[in-house]
Amino acid sequence: MAARLCCLRGLLRAVGPRPFSAQASPLQAEQRGTKRPEPSSAKTLLDIGTRRIFSSDHDIFRESARKFFQEEVLPFHAEWEKDGQVSRELWEKAGQQGLLGVAIAEKHGGIGADILSSAVVWEEQMYVNCTGPGFSLHSDIVMPYIANYGSEEQIKRFIPEMITGKRIGAIAMTEPGAGSDLQGIRTYAKKDGNDWILNGSKVFITNGWMSDVVIVVAVTNREARSPAHGISLFLVENGTKGFIKGRKLNKIGLKAQDTAELFFEDVRLPASALLGKENKGFYYLMAELPQERLLIADMALASCEFMFEETRNYVKQRKAFGKTVADLQTVQHKLAEMKTQICVGRAFLDNCLQLHADKRLDSPTASMAKYWASDLQSSIATQCVQLHGGWGYMWEYPIAKAFVDSRVQPIYGGTNEIMKELIARDIVSDK
């Protein structure tokens, strides 16, 4: 494992920012991807070696990630759907393969690659249509909070084992009465000497059932001039007295992804459980949410690419009226419309990914990406099921699973209605 991770670190360090010169050499041009084919002109939307934001080093990493998901995830996913969770063994295999915490700095025990390398992992998971593993939330939502705001002690305690997959992370924001409105949170932590006493409940928590450490969002100052000024984050470990995991929720989709209710009943936490500074939690959330929304958007677009290729292959084989369905002009036009929409979306998403790699992605733009891509995913899913006919409604067909899995995308990470509010607020603001 150590040798593999060292090899990956050497490879992925090479994909970091490169100096730009007015007269780029052929090698520099290739490395920046200026000679790479666009998805619209590639043989398929899943081809390796396309898209200008990536380099040949990213391609090598993508080949490794693709092999992992095809061999270690896809064959077992149907069984995990019945179990309502993936296996612990899978998490450790992902760690051994160097697929967890890819963008976490080397000094913290991570691979030290760029966010584009993380995107490779997000996309390859969607290209096998397997939504069970909560790797993206663990690696690119939970771990950055610890790496960016945690103490040296917290980083050393949690990050190395999260990188290896031996410790699974979750974040608990949503409550029965507070979803997209983070300022409506009721979970409360009060001081008791040097300790904190945590009470409340959370719902719809991805990785919740299997979690070993949970970042809990709680109110710590009920007298603050606004709810935003009185929220803090806490690291709560599995097994802590009073921390109770409720049932695994029975969802219409994401069947293999464990999603749970969490309860906190007089949970006593030491001062060292506070993540970052007291009453600064809301600001940490606002700083990290753009990456979460970009992640959702990119996985949504990757799902669109998968569904399109799955449907293209189906209609070219399915016979109707003495010829293939793909020979029907109405079907050809539908495929043309979908591919155009997906390629337009991909161009915008790749721009957002590059902006984020350059640390220039702002919240309104991330909100645009999340709203647009997840709405497109729902639309593409509906159209692809239609082109499959009755078979598209059968669970054993991949498109059926993609259809039900797509429905939650416009809801979590902030509903698309909230995304539009954030975009509109920026538009009409005088600032």
Coordinates of C-alpha atoms in Angstrom, one line a residue:
M1 CA 0.0 0.0 0.0
A2 CA 2.8 2.4 0.9
A3 CA 4.5 1.9 -2.4
R4 CA 1.3 2.5 -4.3
L5 CA 0.5 5.7 -2.4
C6 CA 4.0 7.0 -3.0
C7 CA 3.6 6.3 -6.7
L8 CA 0.2 8.1 -6.8
R9 CA 1.6 11.1 -4.9
G10 CA 4.4 11.4 -7.4
L11 CA 2.0 11.1 -10.3
L12 CA -0.6 13.5 -8.9
R13 CA 1.8 16.1 -7.8
A14 CA 2.6 16.5 -11.4
V15 CA -0.9 17.7 -12.3
G16 CA -0.7 20.8 -10.1
P17 CA -0.5 24.3 -11.5
R18 CA 2.1 24.9 -14.2
P19 CA 3.7 28.2 -15.3
F20 CA 2.0 29.8 -18.3
S21 CA 4.1 31.4 -21.0
A22 CA 3.1 33.3 -24.1
Q23 CA 5.0 30.9 -26.3
A24 CA 4.1 27.5 -24.9
S25 CA 6.1 24.5 -26.0
P26 CA 4.3 21.5 -27.6
L27 CA 4.8 19.6 -24.3
Q28 CA 3.4 22.5 -22.2
A29 CA 0.5 22.8 -24.6
E30 CA -0.3 19.1 -24.3
Q31 CA 0.0 19.2 -20.5
R32 CA -2.5 22.1 -20.3
G33 CA -4.8 20.1 -22.6
T34 CA -5.0 22.6 -25.4
K35 CA -4.7 19.8 -28.0
R36 CA -7.1 17.4 -26.3
P37 CA -10.4 16.6 -28.1
E38 CA -13.6 18.0 -26.8
P39 CA -16.3 15.6 -25.5
S40 CA -18.6 16.6 -28.4
S41 CA -16.2 15.2 -31.0
A42 CA -15.0 12.2 -29.0
K43 CA -16.3 8.7 -29.8
T44 CA -18.2 8.6 -26.5
L45 CA -18.8 11.1 -23.7
L46 CA -16.9 8.7 -21.4
D47 CA -13.6 8.6 -23.4
I48 CA -10.4 9.0 -21.5
G49 CA -8.1 11.7 -22.9
T50 CA -10.7 14.4 -23.6
R51 CA -11.4 17.8 -22.0
R52 CA -8.9 20.7 -21.8
I53 CA -8.8 21.0 -18.1
F54 CA -7.1 17.6 -17.7
S55 CA -3.6 16.4 -18.5
S56 CA -2.1 13.0 -19.4
D57 CA -1.3 12.5 -15.7
H58 CA -5.0 12.9 -14.9
D59 CA -5.7 10.3 -17.6
I60 CA -3.4 7.8 -15.9
F61 CA -5.2 8.4 -12.6
R62 CA -8.6 8.1 -14.3
E63 CA -7.6 4.7 -15.8
S64 CA -6.7 3.5 -12.3
A65 CA -10.0 4.8 -10.8
R66 CA -12.1 3.4 -13.6
K67 CA -10.5 0.0 -13.1
F68 CA -11.2 0.1 -9.4
F69 CA -14.9 1.1 -9.8
Q70 CA -15.4 -1.5 -12.5
E71 CA -13.8 -4.4 -10.6
E72 CA -14.4 -3.5 -6.9
V73 CA -17.7 -1.7 -6.9
L74 CA -19.9 -2.6 -9.9
P75 CA -20.0 -6.4 -9.4
F76 CA -21.1 -6.1 -5.8
H77 CA -23.4 -3.1 -5.9
A78 CA -26.7 -5.0 -6.3
E79 CA -26.0 -6.9 -3.1
W80 CA -25.1 -3.6 -1.3
E81 CA -28.4 -2.2 -2.5
K82 CA -30.2 -5.0 -0.6
D83 CA -28.0 -4.3 2.5
G84 CA -28.6 -0.6 2.4
Q85 CA -24.8 0.1 2.7
V86 CA -21.5 -0.9 1.1
S87 CA -18.9 -3.0 2.9
R88 CA -16.2 -1.8 5.2
E89 CA -13.8 -3.7 3.1
L90 CA -14.6 -1.5 0.1
W91 CA -13.6 1.6 2.1
E92 CA -10.2 0.1 3.0
K93 CA -9.6 -1.0 -0.6
A94 CA -10.4 2.5 -1.8
G95 CA -7.9 3.8 0.7
Q96 CA -5.2 1.3 -0.5
Q97 CA -5.9 2.5 -4.1
G98 CA -5.3 6.1 -3.1
L99 CA -8.9 7.2 -3.9
L100 CA -9.7 8.8 -0.6
G101 CA -8.6 12.3 0.4
V102 CA -7.0 12.8 -2.9
A103 CA -6.9 16.6 -2.6
I104 CA -5.9 16.7 1.1
A105 CA -2.4 18.1 1.5
E106 CA 0.5 15.8 1.9
K107 CA 1.5 17.4 5.2
H108 CA -1.8 16.1 6.6
G109 CA -1.3 12.6 5.2
G110 CA -3.2 13.1 1.9
I111 CA -2.2 12.5 -1.7
G112 CA -1.7 16.2 -2.2
A113 CA -3.3 16.4 -5.7
D114 CA -5.5 19.1 -7.2
I115 CA -9.3 19.2 -7.1
L116 CA -9.4 18.1 -10.7
S117 CA -8.0 14.7 -9.5
S118 CA -10.9 14.5 -7.0
A119 CA -13.3 15.2 -9.9
V120 CA -11.8 12.2 -11.7
V121 CA -13.0 10.0 -8.7
W122 CA -16.4 11.7 -8.6
E123 CA -17.0 11.1 -12.3
E124 CA -15.7 7.6 -12.5
Q125 CA -18.1 6.5 -9.8
M126 CA -21.0 7.9 -11.8
Y127 CA -19.7 6.3 -15.0
V128 CA -20.4 2.8 -13.4
N129 CA -23.8 4.1 -12.1
C130 CA -23.0 3.0 -8.6
T131 CA -24.1 5.6 -6.0
G132 CA -23.5 3.5 -2.9
P133 CA -20.0 4.5 -1.8
G134 CA -20.0 7.9 0.0
F135 CA -16.4 8.6 -1.0
S136 CA -17.0 12.1 -2.3
L137 CA -18.7 13.3 0.9
H138 CA -16.1 11.7 3.0
S139 CA -13.1 13.0 1.0
D140 CA -14.2 16.3 -0.4
I141 CA -16.8 17.6 2.1
V142 CA -16.0 16.2 5.5
M143 CA -12.2 16.0 5.4
P144 CA -11.6 19.6 4.2
Y145 CA -13.4 20.9 7.3
I146 CA -11.0 19.0 9.5
A147 CA -7.9 19.9 7.4
N148 CA -8.9 23.6 7.1
Y149 CA -10.2 24.3 10.5
G150 CA -9.0 21.5 12.8
S151 CA -6.3 21.7 15.4
E152 CA -3.0 19.8 14.8
E153 CA -4.3 17.2 17.3
Q154 CA -7.6 16.8 15.4
I155 CA -5.8 16.5 12.0
K156 CA -3.4 13.9 13.3
R157 CA -6.2 12.0 15.0
F158 CA -8.6 11.8 12.1
I159 CA -7.1 12.5 8.7
P160 CA -4.6 9.6 8.4
E161 CA -7.3 7.0 9.2
M162 CA -9.8 8.7 6.9
I163 CA -7.2 8.5 4.1
T164 CA -6.9 4.7 4.6
G165 CA -10.6 4.2 4.8
K166 CA -10.4 2.8 8.4
R167 CA -12.4 5.8 9.7
I168 CA -15.5 6.9 7.8
G169 CA -16.7 10.5 8.0
A170 CA -20.1 12.2 7.8
I171 CA -21.5 15.7 8.4
A172 CA -24.7 16.3 10.2
M173 CA -26.4 19.5 9.1
T174 CA -30.0 18.7 8.2
E175 CA -32.7 18.3 10.9
P176 CA -36.3 17.3 10.8
G177 CA -37.3 21.0 10.9
A178 CA -34.2 22.5 9.1
G179 CA -33.1 21.5 5.7
S180 CA -31.7 24.1 3.3
D181 CA -32.2 26.8 6.0
L182 CA -29.1 26.3 8.1
Q183 CA -30.1 29.2 10.3
G184 CA -33.1 27.1 11.5
I185 CA -30.9 24.5 13.3
R186 CA -32.1 23.5 16.8
T187 CA -29.5 21.1 17.9
Y188 CA -27.9 22.8 20.9
A189 CA -24.5 22.5 22.7
K190 CA -24.1 24.3 26.0
K191 CA -21.0 24.7 28.1
D192 CA -20.5 22.7 31.3
G193 CA -17.2 23.7 32.7
N194 CA -14.6 22.9 30.1
D195 CA -17.0 20.4 28.4
W196 CA -20.0 20.8 26.1
I197 CA -23.3 19.0 26.4
L198 CA -24.9 18.3 23.0
N199 CA -28.6 17.6 22.5
G200 CA -30.6 17.3 19.3
S201 CA -31.3 15.2 16.2
K202 CA -30.3 15.1 12.6
V203 CA -31.8 13.3 9.6
F204 CA -30.8 12.3 6.0
I205 CA -27.2 11.9 7.0
T206 CA -25.1 10.3 4.3
N207 CA -22.6 7.8 5.7
G208 CA -24.5 8.2 9.0
W209 CA -24.9 4.5 9.8
M210 CA -21.3 3.6 9.0
S211 CA -19.8 6.8 10.3
D212 CA -16.9 6.7 12.8
V213 CA -16.7 10.5 13.1
V214 CA -19.4 13.0 12.5
I215 CA -19.1 16.8 12.1
V216 CA -22.2 18.0 14.0
V217 CA -23.6 21.5 13.3
A218 CA -25.1 23.0 16.5
V219 CA -26.2 26.2 18.1
T220 CA -23.8 27.4 20.8
N221 CA -25.1 30.9 21.4
R222 CA -28.9 31.4 21.5
E223 CA -28.5 35.1 22.3
A224 CA -26.4 35.9 19.2
R225 CA -27.7 38.9 17.2
S226 CA -28.5 36.4 14.4
P227 CA -28.5 32.6 14.2
A228 CA -25.4 32.8 11.9
H229 CA -23.4 34.3 14.7
G230 CA -24.1 31.5 17.1
I231 CA -23.4 28.2 15.3
S232 CA -20.4 25.9 16.0
L233 CA -19.1 22.6 14.6
F234 CA -18.2 19.6 16.7
L235 CA -16.4 16.3 16.0
V236 CA -18.4 13.5 17.5
E237 CA -17.0 10.0 17.5
N238 CA -19.0 6.8 17.1
G239 CA -19.4 5.1 20.5
T240 CA -19.6 8.3 22.4
K241 CA -22.2 8.0 25.2
G242 CA -25.5 9.5 24.2
F243 CA -24.7 9.4 20.5
I244 CA -27.4 7.1 19.0
K245 CA -27.7 6.0 15.4
G246 CA -31.3 5.6 14.3
R247 CA -32.6 3.5 11.5
K248 CA -31.1 3.4 8.0
L249 CA -33.7 5.3 6.0
N250 CA -35.6 3.5 3.2
K251 CA -35.2 5.8 0.2
I252 CA -36.6 5.5 -3.3
G253 CA -33.1 5.7 -4.7
L254 CA -29.4 5.6 -3.6
K255 CA -30.3 2.2 -2.3
A256 CA -26.7 1.2 -1.4
Q257 CA -25.8 4.5 0.2
D258 CA -26.4 4.4 3.9
T259 CA -28.5 7.3 5.1
A260 CA -29.4 7.6 8.7
E261 CA -31.1 9.5 11.5
L262 CA -28.7 10.5 14.3
F263 CA -29.7 11.4 17.9
F264 CA -27.6 13.2 20.5
E265 CA -28.9 12.9 24.1
D266 CA -26.8 14.7 26.7
V267 CA -23.6 13.9 24.8
R268 CA -20.7 15.1 26.8
L269 CA -17.9 16.4 24.6
P270 CA -14.5 17.7 25.7
A271 CA -13.3 21.1 24.6
S272 CA -11.1 19.4 22.1
A273 CA -14.2 18.2 20.2
L274 CA -14.9 21.8 19.0
L275 CA -13.9 22.2 15.4
G276 CA -12.4 25.6 14.7
K277 CA -13.6 28.5 16.8
E278 CA -16.7 28.8 18.8
N279 CA -19.6 30.5 17.0
K280 CA -17.8 30.5 13.7
G281 CA -19.4 27.4 12.3
F282 CA -21.8 29.2 9.9
Y283 CA -18.9 31.0 8.3
Y284 CA -17.0 27.7 7.8
L285 CA -20.1 26.2 6.2
M286 CA -20.5 29.1 3.8
A287 CA -16.8 28.8 2.9
E288 CA -17.0 25.1 2.1
L289 CA -20.5 24.8 0.6
P290 CA -19.3 25.9 -2.9
Q291 CA -17.1 22.8 -3.2
E292 CA -20.0 20.6 -2.1
R293 CA -22.3 22.2 -4.7
L294 CA -19.6 21.8 -7.4
L295 CA -19.2 18.2 -6.4
I296 CA -22.9 17.5 -6.8
A297 CA -23.0 19.3 -10.1
D298 CA -20.1 17.4 -11.6
M299 CA -21.5 14.1 -10.5
A300 CA -24.8 15.1 -12.0
L301 CA -23.2 15.9 -15.3
A302 CA -21.2 12.7 -15.2
S303 CA -24.4 10.8 -14.6
C304 CA -25.9 12.5 -17.7
E305 CA -23.0 11.3 -19.7
F306 CA -23.4 7.8 -18.5
M307 CA -27.2 7.8 -19.1
F308 CA -26.7 9.1 -22.6
E309 CA -24.2 6.4 -23.6
E310 CA -26.3 3.7 -22.0
T311 CA -29.3 4.9 -24.0
R312 CA -27.4 5.3 -27.2
N313 CA -26.2 1.7 -27.0
Y314 CA -29.8 0.5 -26.2
V315 CA -31.6 2.2 -29.1
K316 CA -28.9 1.0 -31.5
Q317 CA -29.7 -2.6 -30.5
R318 CA -33.5 -2.5 -29.8
K319 CA -35.7 -3.5 -32.7
A320 CA -39.1 -1.9 -33.5
F321 CA -41.1 -1.8 -36.8
G322 CA -38.5 -4.0 -38.5
K323 CA -35.5 -1.8 -37.7
T324 CA -33.6 -0.5 -34.8
V325 CA -35.1 2.2 -32.6
A326 CA -32.1 4.4 -33.5
D327 CA -33.2 4.4 -37.1
L328 CA -36.3 6.4 -36.2
Q329 CA -35.8 10.1 -36.9
T330 CA -37.7 11.2 -33.7
V331 CA -35.2 9.1 -31.7
Q332 CA -32.2 10.5 -33.5
H333 CA -33.4 14.1 -32.9
K334 CA -33.9 13.3 -29.2
L335 CA -30.4 11.9 -29.0
A336 CA -29.1 15.1 -30.8
E337 CA -30.9 17.3 -28.3
M338 CA -29.6 15.4 -25.3
K339 CA -26.0 15.3 -26.4
T340 CA -26.0 19.0 -27.2
Q341 CA -27.5 19.8 -23.7
I342 CA -24.9 17.6 -22.0
C343 CA -22.0 19.0 -23.9
V344 CA -23.1 22.6 -23.2
G345 CA -23.4 21.6 -19.5
R346 CA -20.0 20.0 -19.5
A347 CA -18.4 23.1 -20.9
F348 CA -19.8 25.2 -18.1
L349 CA -18.9 22.6 -15.4
D350 CA -15.4 22.2 -16.6
N351 CA -15.0 26.0 -16.5
C352 CA -16.3 25.9 -12.9
L353 CA -13.8 23.1 -12.0
Q354 CA -11.0 25.1 -13.4
L355 CA -12.1 28.2 -11.5
H356 CA -12.2 26.2 -8.3
A357 CA -8.7 24.7 -9.0
D358 CA -7.6 28.3 -9.3
K359 CA -9.5 29.2 -6.1
R360 CA -11.7 31.6 -8.0
L361 CA -15.1 29.8 -7.8
D362 CA -17.6 32.0 -6.0
S363 CA -20.8 31.0 -4.3
P364 CA -23.3 32.2 -6.9
T365 CA -21.4 30.4 -9.7
A366 CA -21.3 27.2 -7.7
S367 CA -25.0 27.6 -7.1
M368 CA -25.6 28.0 -10.9
A369 CA -23.7 24.8 -11.5
K370 CA -25.5 22.8 -8.9
Y371 CA -29.0 24.0 -10.0
W372 CA -28.3 23.7 -13.7
A373 CA -26.6 20.3 -13.7
S374 CA -29.0 18.6 -11.3
D375 CA -32.0 19.8 -13.2
L376 CA -30.4 18.6 -16.4
Q377 CA -29.8 15.2 -14.8
S378 CA -33.4 14.8 -13.9
S379 CA -34.4 15.8 -17.4
I380 CA -32.0 13.4 -19.1
A381 CA -33.0 10.6 -16.8
T382 CA -36.7 11.0 -17.8
Q383 CA -35.9 11.1 -21.5
C384 CA -33.6 8.1 -21.3
V385 CA -36.2 6.0 -19.5
Q386 CA -38.7 7.0 -22.2
L387 CA -36.3 5.8 -24.9
H388 CA -35.9 2.5 -23.2
G389 CA -39.7 2.0 -23.2
G390 CA -41.1 -0.5 -20.7
W391 CA -37.7 -2.0 -20.0
G392 CA -36.6 1.4 -18.7
Y393 CA -39.0 0.8 -15.8
M394 CA -37.4 -2.5 -14.8
W395 CA -35.0 -2.3 -11.9
E396 CA -32.4 -4.6 -13.5
Y397 CA -31.8 -2.0 -16.2
P398 CA -29.2 0.6 -15.2
I399 CA -31.3 3.4 -16.5
A400 CA -34.0 2.7 -14.0
K401 CA -31.5 3.0 -11.1
A402 CA -30.1 6.2 -12.6
F403 CA -33.6 7.6 -12.9
V404 CA -34.5 7.1 -9.2
D405 CA -31.0 8.2 -8.0
S406 CA -31.3 11.4 -10.0
R407 CA -34.4 12.6 -8.2
V408 CA -32.6 13.7 -5.0
Q409 CA -30.0 15.8 -6.7
P410 CA -32.1 19.0 -7.0
I411 CA -32.9 18.6 -3.2
Y412 CA -29.8 18.0 -1.2
G413 CA -26.8 20.3 -0.9
G414 CA -29.4 23.1 -0.8
T415 CA -32.5 22.8 -2.9
N416 CA -32.5 24.3 -6.3
E417 CA -35.0 26.8 -5.2
I418 CA -32.5 28.0 -2.7
M419 CA -29.8 28.0 -5.4
K420 CA -31.9 30.4 -7.4
E421 CA -32.4 32.6 -4.4
L422 CA -28.6 32.8 -3.9
I423 CA -28.0 33.6 -7.6
A424 CA -30.8 36.2 -7.6
R425 CA -29.5 37.8 -4.4
D426 CA -26.2 38.4 -6.1
I427 CA -27.8 39.8 -9.2
V428 CA -29.9 42.4 -7.5
S429 CA -27.4 43.3 -4.8
D430 CA -25.9 46.8 -4.9
K431 CA -22.6 45.6 -3.4

